[in-house]
Amino acid sequence: MVLKIRQAGEPVLRQKARPLSTDEILNRSTQELIEAMRETMHDAPGVGLAAPQVGFSLQLVVIEDQAEFIQKLPAEQVAERERSPVPFHVLINPKLTRLGSEDAEFFEGCLSVAGFTAVVPRAKQVRVQGFNEKAEPVVIDATGWYARILQHEIDHLGGVLYVDRMKSRTFFTQDNYGRHWKDRSIAEATGYDE
Ligand code: ZN
């Protein structure tokens, strides 16, 4: 079932999501929600979806960066973003810590801020500890684009949207990004007033 994706301004996107107990993770309604979120993410399409985006204030996200998305991008863009396929997986009650002090700046978007994009600085490398859909503990060390996806999705669970972290002068419509900035450097986009 494809769920309705909530847009910026819906209060649920600004609430702190609550953690799930082991019993709740395993119960049928959570398992059905996970399946519906997977279908909704594929339909959008997107590389991640957090439960608050479909109206549930729960610490639950789904992530998948499909090879077929990446194949459509210019090789140079894939390389500089350090983007490689990530199989479908579920993260519940995640705790994120940054590894190292290096940041990366790239344009990103959000299914809940439809039609827009902006440059967002993010940690290049992170560690996430949490649980999968079987309530088993998981630890993920991620770099590059996968690290960005994790930070973006886990932000949703704290009621944070990328617009809270973006370089606000790079807040563009997707159309204008494609028209004017797609092939220019991040430095040009962030410094276009100079
Ligand atoms: Zn988002």
Coordinates of N, CA and C and ligand atoms in Angstrom, one line a residue:
M1 N 0.8 -1.2 0.0 CA 0.0 0.0 0.0 C 0.9 1.3 0.0
V2 N 0.6 2.1 -0.9 CA 1.3 3.4 -1.0 C 0.7 4.4 -0.1
L3 N 1.5 4.9 0.9 CA 0.9 5.9 1.9 C 1.2 7.3 1.4
K4 N 0.4 8.2 2.0 CA 0.5 9.6 1.6 C 1.7 10.2 2.3
I5 N 2.6 10.9 1.6 CA 3.8 11.5 2.2 C 3.4 12.9 2.6
R6 N 3.7 13.1 3.9 CA 3.3 14.4 4.6 C 4.3 15.5 4.1
Q7 N 3.8 16.7 3.9 CA 4.7 17.8 3.5 C 5.0 18.8 4.6
A8 N 6.1 19.5 4.5 CA 6.5 20.5 5.5 C 5.3 21.3 5.9
G9 N 5.2 21.5 7.2 CA 4.1 22.2 7.8 C 3.1 21.3 8.5
E10 N 3.2 20.0 8.2 CA 2.4 19.0 9.0 C 3.1 18.8 10.3
P11 N 2.4 19.0 11.5 CA 3.0 18.9 12.8 C 3.8 17.7 13.0
V12 N 3.4 16.5 12.5 CA 4.1 15.3 12.8 C 5.6 15.3 12.4
L13 N 5.9 16.1 11.4 CA 7.3 16.2 10.9 C 8.2 17.0 11.9
R14 N 7.6 17.6 12.8 CA 8.3 18.4 13.8 C 8.3 17.8 15.2
Q15 N 7.6 16.7 15.3 CA 7.6 16.0 16.6 C 8.8 15.1 16.8
K16 N 9.2 14.8 18.0 CA 10.2 13.8 18.3 C 9.5 12.5 18.3
A17 N 10.0 11.6 17.4 CA 9.4 10.3 17.3 C 9.7 9.4 18.5
R18 N 8.8 8.5 18.9 CA 9.1 7.7 20.1 C 9.7 6.3 19.6
P19 N 10.5 5.8 20.5 CA 11.1 4.5 20.2 C 10.1 3.3 20.3
L20 N 10.4 2.2 19.6 CA 9.5 1.0 19.6 C 10.1 0.0 20.6
S21 N 9.2 -0.7 21.3 CA 9.7 -1.8 22.1 C 9.9 -3.0 21.2
T22 N 10.6 -4.0 21.8 CA 10.8 -5.3 21.0 C 9.5 -5.9 20.5
D23 N 8.5 -6.0 21.4 CA 7.2 -6.5 21.1 C 6.6 -5.7 19.9
E24 N 6.7 -4.4 20.1 CA 6.1 -3.6 19.0 C 6.7 -3.8 17.7
I25 N 8.1 -3.9 17.7 CA 8.8 -4.1 16.4 C 8.3 -5.4 15.7
L26 N 8.0 -6.4 16.5 CA 7.6 -7.7 15.9 C 6.1 -7.8 15.7
N27 N 5.3 -6.9 16.1 CA 3.9 -7.1 15.9 C 3.5 -6.8 14.5
R28 N 2.3 -7.3 14.2 CA 1.9 -7.3 12.8 C 1.7 -5.9 12.2
S29 N 1.2 -5.0 13.1 CA 1.0 -3.6 12.5 C 2.3 -2.9 12.1
T30 N 3.3 -3.2 12.9 CA 4.6 -2.6 12.6 C 5.2 -3.2 11.3
Q31 N 5.1 -4.5 11.2 CA 5.6 -5.2 10.0 C 4.8 -4.8 8.8
E32 N 3.5 -4.5 8.9 CA 2.7 -4.0 7.8 C 3.1 -2.6 7.4
L33 N 3.4 -1.8 8.5 CA 3.9 -0.4 8.2 C 5.2 -0.4 7.5
I34 N 6.1 -1.3 7.8 CA 7.4 -1.4 7.2 C 7.2 -1.7 5.7
E35 N 6.3 -2.7 5.4 CA 6.1 -3.1 4.0 C 5.4 -1.9 3.2
A36 N 4.5 -1.2 3.9 CA 3.9 0.0 3.2 C 4.9 1.1 3.0
M37 N 5.8 1.3 3.9 CA 6.9 2.3 3.7 C 7.8 1.9 2.6
R38 N 8.1 0.6 2.5 CA 9.0 0.2 1.4 C 8.3 0.5 0.0
E39 N 7.0 0.2 0.0 CA 6.3 0.4 -1.3 C 6.2 1.9 -1.6
T40 N 6.0 2.7 -0.5 CA 5.9 4.2 -0.7 C 7.2 4.8 -1.2
M41 N 8.3 4.3 -0.6 CA 9.6 4.8 -1.0 C 9.9 4.4 -2.4
H42 N 9.5 3.2 -2.9 CA 9.7 2.8 -4.3 C 8.9 3.6 -5.2
D43 N 7.7 3.9 -4.8 CA 6.7 4.6 -5.6 C 7.1 6.1 -5.8
A44 N 7.8 6.7 -4.8 CA 8.0 8.1 -4.8 C 8.8 8.6 -6.0
P45 N 10.0 8.1 -6.5 CA 10.8 7.2 -5.7 C 11.8 7.9 -4.9
G46 N 12.3 7.3 -3.8 CA 13.3 7.9 -2.9 C 14.3 6.9 -2.5
V47 N 15.3 7.3 -1.7 CA 16.3 6.4 -1.2 C 16.2 6.2 0.3
G48 N 15.2 6.9 0.9 CA 14.9 6.7 2.3 C 13.6 7.3 2.7
L49 N 13.0 6.7 3.7 CA 11.7 7.2 4.2 C 11.6 7.0 5.7
A50 N 11.2 8.0 6.4 CA 11.1 7.9 7.9 C 9.6 7.9 8.2
A51 N 9.3 7.1 9.3 CA 7.9 6.9 9.7 C 7.1 8.3 9.8
P52 N 7.7 9.3 10.4 CA 6.9 10.6 10.5 C 6.5 11.1 9.2
Q53 N 7.2 10.8 8.1 CA 6.8 11.3 6.8 C 5.6 10.7 6.3
V54 N 5.1 9.6 6.8 CA 3.9 9.0 6.5 C 2.9 9.0 7.6
G55 N 3.2 9.9 8.6 CA 2.2 10.2 9.6 C 2.3 9.5 10.9
F56 N 3.4 8.6 11.1 CA 3.6 7.8 12.3 C 4.8 8.4 13.1
S57 N 4.6 8.8 14.3 CA 5.7 9.4 15.1 C 6.4 8.3 15.8
L58 N 7.1 7.5 15.0 CA 7.8 6.3 15.5 C 9.3 6.3 15.0
Q59 N 10.2 5.8 15.8 CA 11.6 5.8 15.4 C 11.9 4.6 14.5
L60 N 11.5 4.8 13.2 CA 11.5 3.7 12.2 C 11.8 4.4 10.9
V61 N 12.9 3.9 10.2 CA 13.2 4.4 8.8 C 13.5 3.2 7.9
V62 N 13.2 3.4 6.6 CA 13.6 2.4 5.6 C 14.6 3.1 4.6
I63 N 15.5 2.4 4.1 CA 16.6 2.9 3.2 C 16.9 1.9 2.1
E64 N 17.0 2.4 0.9 CA 17.5 1.6 -0.2 C 18.0 2.5 -1.3
D65 N 19.2 2.4 -1.7 CA 19.8 3.2 -2.8 C 20.0 2.2 -3.9
Q66 N 19.1 2.2 -4.9 CA 19.1 1.1 -5.9 C 20.2 1.4 -7.0
A67 N 20.8 0.3 -7.4 CA 21.8 0.4 -8.5 C 21.3 1.1 -9.7
E68 N 20.0 0.9 -10.0 CA 19.4 1.5 -11.2 C 19.3 3.0 -11.1
F69 N 19.1 3.5 -9.9 CA 19.2 5.0 -9.8 C 20.6 5.5 -10.1
I70 N 21.6 4.8 -9.6 CA 22.9 5.3 -9.6 C 23.5 5.2 -11.1
Q71 N 23.0 4.1 -11.8 CA 23.5 4.0 -13.2 C 23.1 5.1 -14.1
K72 N 22.0 5.8 -13.7 CA 21.5 6.9 -14.5 C 22.2 8.2 -14.4
L73 N 23.1 8.2 -13.3 CA 23.8 9.5 -13.0 C 25.2 9.5 -13.7
P74 N 25.7 10.7 -14.0 CA 27.0 10.8 -14.6 C 28.1 10.2 -13.6
A75 N 29.0 9.5 -14.2 CA 30.0 8.8 -13.4 C 30.8 9.7 -12.4
E76 N 31.0 10.9 -12.9 CA 31.8 11.9 -12.1 C 31.0 12.3 -10.9
Q77 N 29.7 12.4 -11.0 CA 28.8 12.8 -9.9 C 28.8 11.6 -8.9
V78 N 28.7 10.4 -9.4 CA 28.6 9.3 -8.5 C 29.9 9.2 -7.7
A79 N 31.1 9.4 -8.4 CA 32.4 9.3 -7.7 C 32.5 10.4 -6.6
E80 N 32.2 11.7 -7.0 CA 32.4 12.7 -6.0 C 31.5 12.6 -4.8
R81 N 30.3 12.0 -5.0 CA 29.4 11.9 -3.9 C 29.6 10.6 -3.1
E82 N 30.6 9.8 -3.6 CA 30.9 8.5 -3.0 C 29.6 7.7 -2.9
R83 N 28.9 7.5 -4.0 CA 27.6 6.9 -3.9 C 27.6 5.5 -4.5
S84 N 27.2 4.5 -3.7 CA 27.2 3.1 -4.2 C 25.9 2.5 -3.7
P85 N 25.4 1.4 -4.4 CA 24.1 0.8 -4.0 C 24.1 0.4 -2.6
V86 N 22.9 0.6 -2.0 CA 22.6 0.2 -0.6 C 21.4 -0.7 -0.7
P87 N 21.5 -2.0 -0.2 CA 20.3 -2.8 -0.3 C 19.2 -2.4 0.7
F88 N 18.0 -2.8 0.4 CA 16.9 -2.4 1.3 C 17.2 -2.8 2.7
H89 N 17.0 -1.9 3.7 CA 17.0 -2.3 5.1 C 16.2 -1.3 5.9
V90 N 16.0 -1.8 7.2 CA 15.1 -1.1 8.1 C 15.9 -0.8 9.3
L91 N 15.7 0.4 9.8 CA 16.4 0.8 11.1 C 15.4 1.3 12.1
I92 N 15.5 0.8 13.3 CA 14.6 1.1 14.4 C 15.4 1.6 15.6
N93 N 14.9 2.7 16.2 CA 15.5 3.3 17.4 C 17.0 3.6 17.1
P94 N 17.3 4.2 16.0 CA 18.8 4.4 15.7 C 19.4 5.5 16.5
K95 N 20.7 5.3 16.8 CA 21.5 6.3 17.5 C 22.7 6.6 16.5
L96 N 22.9 7.8 16.2 CA 23.9 8.2 15.2 C 25.0 8.9 15.9
T97 N 26.3 8.5 15.5 CA 27.4 9.3 16.0 C 28.3 9.6 14.8
R98 N 28.9 10.8 14.7 CA 29.8 11.1 13.6 C 31.1 10.4 13.9
L99 N 31.8 10.0 12.8 CA 33.2 9.5 12.9 C 34.0 10.5 12.1
G100 N 35.1 11.0 12.8 CA 35.9 11.9 12.1 C 35.3 13.3 12.1
S101 N 36.1 14.3 11.5 CA 35.6 15.6 11.6 C 35.3 16.2 10.2
E102 N 35.4 15.3 9.2 CA 35.3 15.8 7.8 C 33.8 16.0 7.4
D103 N 33.5 17.1 6.8 CA 32.1 17.3 6.3 C 32.2 17.2 4.7
A104 N 31.0 17.0 4.2 CA 30.8 17.0 2.7 C 29.6 17.9 2.5
E105 N 29.7 18.7 1.4 CA 28.5 19.6 1.0 C 28.0 19.2 -0.4
F106 N 26.7 18.8 -0.4 CA 26.1 18.5 -1.7 C 24.6 18.9 -1.6
F107 N 24.0 19.1 -2.8 CA 22.6 19.3 -2.9 C 21.9 18.0 -2.4
E108 N 20.8 18.2 -1.6 CA 19.9 17.1 -1.3 C 18.5 17.6 -1.3
G109 N 17.6 16.6 -1.4 CA 16.2 16.9 -1.4 C 15.5 16.1 -0.3
C110 N 14.2 16.3 -0.2 CA 13.4 15.5 0.7 C 12.0 15.3 0.2
L111 N 11.4 14.1 0.3 CA 10.1 13.8 -0.2 C 9.0 14.7 0.5
S112 N 9.4 15.2 1.7 CA 8.4 16.0 2.5 C 8.6 17.5 2.2
V113 N 9.6 17.9 1.3 CA 9.8 19.3 0.9 C 9.8 19.2 -0.6
A114 N 8.7 18.7 -1.2 CA 8.7 18.3 -2.6 C 9.0 19.5 -3.5
G115 N 9.8 19.2 -4.5 CA 10.1 20.2 -5.5 C 11.2 21.2 -5.3
F116 N 11.9 21.0 -4.1 CA 13.0 21.8 -3.8 C 14.3 21.0 -3.5
T117 N 15.4 21.8 -3.4 CA 16.7 21.2 -3.1 C 17.6 22.3 -2.5
A118 N 18.6 21.9 -1.8 CA 19.6 22.8 -1.2 C 20.8 22.1 -0.9
V119 N 21.9 22.9 -0.7 CA 23.2 22.4 -0.2 C 23.1 22.2 1.3
V120 N 23.5 21.0 1.7 CA 23.4 20.6 3.1 C 24.8 20.1 3.5
P121 N 25.5 20.7 4.5 CA 26.7 20.1 5.0 C 26.4 18.9 5.9
R122 N 27.1 17.8 5.7 CA 26.8 16.6 6.5 C 28.2 16.0 6.8
A123 N 28.2 15.2 7.9 CA 29.4 14.4 8.3 C 29.7 13.4 7.2
K124 N 30.9 13.3 6.8 CA 31.3 12.3 5.7 C 31.2 10.9 6.2
Q125 N 31.3 10.7 7.5 CA 31.4 9.3 8.0 C 30.6 9.2 9.3
V126 N 29.8 8.2 9.4 CA 29.0 8.1 10.6 C 28.9 6.6 11.1
R127 N 28.5 6.4 12.3 CA 28.2 5.1 12.8 C 26.7 5.2 13.4
V128 N 26.0 4.2 13.0 CA 24.6 4.1 13.5 C 24.4 2.7 14.3
Q129 N 23.8 2.8 15.5 CA 23.5 1.6 16.2 C 22.0 1.6 16.4
G130 N 21.4 0.5 16.1 CA 19.9 0.4 16.3 C 19.5 -1.0 16.1
F131 N 18.3 -1.2 15.6 CA 17.7 -2.6 15.5 C 17.1 -2.7 14.1
N132 N 17.1 -4.0 13.6 CA 16.4 -4.2 12.4 C 15.0 -4.7 12.6
E133 N 14.3 -5.1 11.5 CA 12.8 -5.4 11.6 C 12.6 -6.7 12.4
K134 N 13.7 -7.5 12.7 CA 13.5 -8.7 13.5 C 13.9 -8.3 15.0
A135 N 14.1 -7.1 15.3 CA 14.5 -6.6 16.6 C 15.9 -7.0 17.0
E136 N 16.7 -7.4 16.0 CA 18.1 -7.7 16.2 C 18.9 -6.4 16.2
P137 N 19.9 -6.4 17.1 CA 20.8 -5.2 17.1 C 21.7 -5.1 15.8
V138 N 21.8 -3.9 15.3 CA 22.7 -3.7 14.1 C 23.6 -2.5 14.4
V139 N 24.8 -2.6 13.8 CA 25.7 -1.4 13.8 C 26.2 -1.2 12.4
I140 N 26.1 0.0 11.9 CA 26.4 0.4 10.6 C 27.5 1.5 10.6
D141 N 28.6 1.2 9.9 CA 29.5 2.3 9.6 C 29.4 2.7 8.2
A142 N 29.1 4.0 7.9 CA 28.9 4.4 6.6 C 29.7 5.6 6.2
T143 N 30.0 5.7 4.9 CA 30.7 6.9 4.4 C 29.9 7.4 3.2
G144 N 30.3 8.6 2.8 CA 29.8 9.1 1.5 C 28.2 9.3 1.5
W145 N 27.6 9.0 0.4 CA 26.2 9.3 0.2 C 25.3 8.5 1.2
Y146 N 25.7 7.2 1.5 CA 25.0 6.4 2.4 C 25.0 7.1 3.8
A147 N 26.1 7.7 4.2 CA 26.2 8.4 5.5 C 25.2 9.6 5.4
R148 N 25.1 10.3 4.3 CA 24.2 11.4 4.1 C 22.7 10.9 4.3
I149 N 22.4 9.8 3.6 CA 21.0 9.3 3.7 C 20.7 9.0 5.2
L150 N 21.6 8.3 5.9 CA 21.4 8.0 7.3 C 21.1 9.2 8.1
Q151 N 22.0 10.3 7.9 CA 21.8 11.5 8.7 C 20.5 12.2 8.4
H152 N 20.1 12.2 7.1 CA 18.9 12.8 6.7 C 17.7 12.1 7.3
E153 N 17.7 10.8 7.2 CA 16.5 10.0 7.7 C 16.4 10.0 9.3
I154 N 17.6 9.9 9.9 CA 17.5 9.9 11.4 C 17.2 11.3 11.9
D155 N 17.5 12.4 11.2 CA 17.1 13.7 11.5 C 15.5 13.8 11.6
H156 N 14.9 13.1 10.7 CA 13.4 13.1 10.7 C 12.8 12.6 12.0
L157 N 13.5 11.7 12.6 CA 13.0 11.1 13.9 C 13.1 12.1 15.0
G158 N 14.0 13.1 14.9 CA 14.1 14.1 15.9 C 13.3 15.4 15.5
G159 N 12.5 15.3 14.5 CA 11.7 16.5 14.0 C 12.5 17.5 13.3
V160 N 13.6 17.0 12.7 CA 14.5 18.0 12.0 C 14.4 17.7 10.5
L161 N 14.3 18.8 9.7 CA 14.3 18.7 8.2 C 15.6 19.3 7.7
Y162 N 15.9 19.0 6.5 CA 17.2 19.5 5.9 C 17.2 21.0 5.9
V163 N 16.1 21.6 5.8 CA 16.0 23.1 5.7 C 16.6 23.7 7.0
D164 N 16.7 23.0 8.1 CA 17.2 23.5 9.3 C 18.8 23.5 9.2
R165 N 19.3 22.7 8.3 CA 20.8 22.6 8.2 C 21.4 23.1 6.9
M166 N 20.5 23.5 6.0 CA 21.0 23.9 4.6 C 21.6 25.2 4.6
K167 N 22.4 25.5 3.5 CA 22.9 26.8 3.2 C 21.7 27.5 2.5
S168 N 21.1 28.4 3.2 CA 19.8 28.9 2.8 C 19.8 29.6 1.4
R169 N 20.9 30.2 1.1 CA 20.9 30.8 -0.2 C 21.0 29.8 -1.4
T170 N 21.1 28.5 -1.1 CA 21.1 27.5 -2.1 C 19.8 26.8 -2.2
F171 N 18.8 27.3 -1.5 CA 17.4 26.7 -1.5 C 16.8 27.0 -2.9
F172 N 16.7 26.0 -3.8 CA 16.3 26.2 -5.1 C 15.1 25.3 -5.4
T173 N 14.3 25.7 -6.4 CA 13.4 24.6 -6.9 C 14.2 23.6 -7.7
Q174 N 13.7 22.4 -7.7 CA 14.3 21.3 -8.5 C 14.5 21.8 -10.0
D175 N 13.5 22.5 -10.5 CA 13.5 23.0 -11.9 C 14.7 23.9 -12.1
N176 N 14.8 24.9 -11.2 CA 15.9 25.8 -11.4 C 17.3 25.2 -11.1
Y177 N 17.3 24.3 -10.2 CA 18.6 23.5 -10.0 C 19.0 22.9 -11.3
G178 N 18.0 22.2 -12.0 CA 18.3 21.6 -13.3 C 18.7 22.6 -14.3
R179 N 18.0 23.7 -14.3 CA 18.3 24.7 -15.3 C 19.6 25.5 -15.2
H180 N 20.0 25.8 -13.9 CA 21.1 26.7 -13.7 C 22.3 26.1 -13.0
W181 N 22.1 25.1 -12.1 CA 23.2 24.7 -11.2 C 23.7 23.3 -11.3
K182 N 22.9 22.4 -11.9 CA 23.2 21.0 -12.0 C 24.7 20.7 -12.4
D183 N 25.2 21.5 -13.3 CA 26.6 21.2 -13.8 C 27.6 22.1 -13.2
R184 N 27.2 22.9 -12.2 CA 28.2 23.9 -11.6 C 28.6 23.3 -10.3
S185 N 29.8 23.9 -9.8 CA 30.3 23.4 -8.6 C 29.5 23.9 -7.4
I186 N 29.6 23.1 -6.3 CA 28.9 23.5 -5.0 C 29.4 24.9 -4.6
A187 N 30.7 25.2 -4.8 CA 31.3 26.5 -4.4 C 30.6 27.6 -5.2
E188 N 30.3 27.4 -6.5 CA 29.6 28.4 -7.3 C 28.2 28.6 -6.7
A189 N 27.5 27.5 -6.4 CA 26.2 27.6 -5.9 C 26.1 28.3 -4.5
T190 N 27.0 28.0 -3.6 CA 27.0 28.6 -2.3 C 27.5 30.0 -2.3
G191 N 28.3 30.4 -3.4 CA 28.9 31.7 -3.4 C 28.3 32.6 -4.5
Y192 N 27.1 32.3 -5.0 CA 26.7 33.0 -6.2 C 26.4 34.4 -6.0
D193 N 26.4 34.9 -4.8 CA 26.2 36.3 -4.5 C 27.5 37.1 -4.5
E194 N 28.6 36.4 -4.7 CA 29.9 37.1 -4.5 C 30.3 37.7 -5.9
Ligands
ZN1 ZN 13.4 13.7 4.1

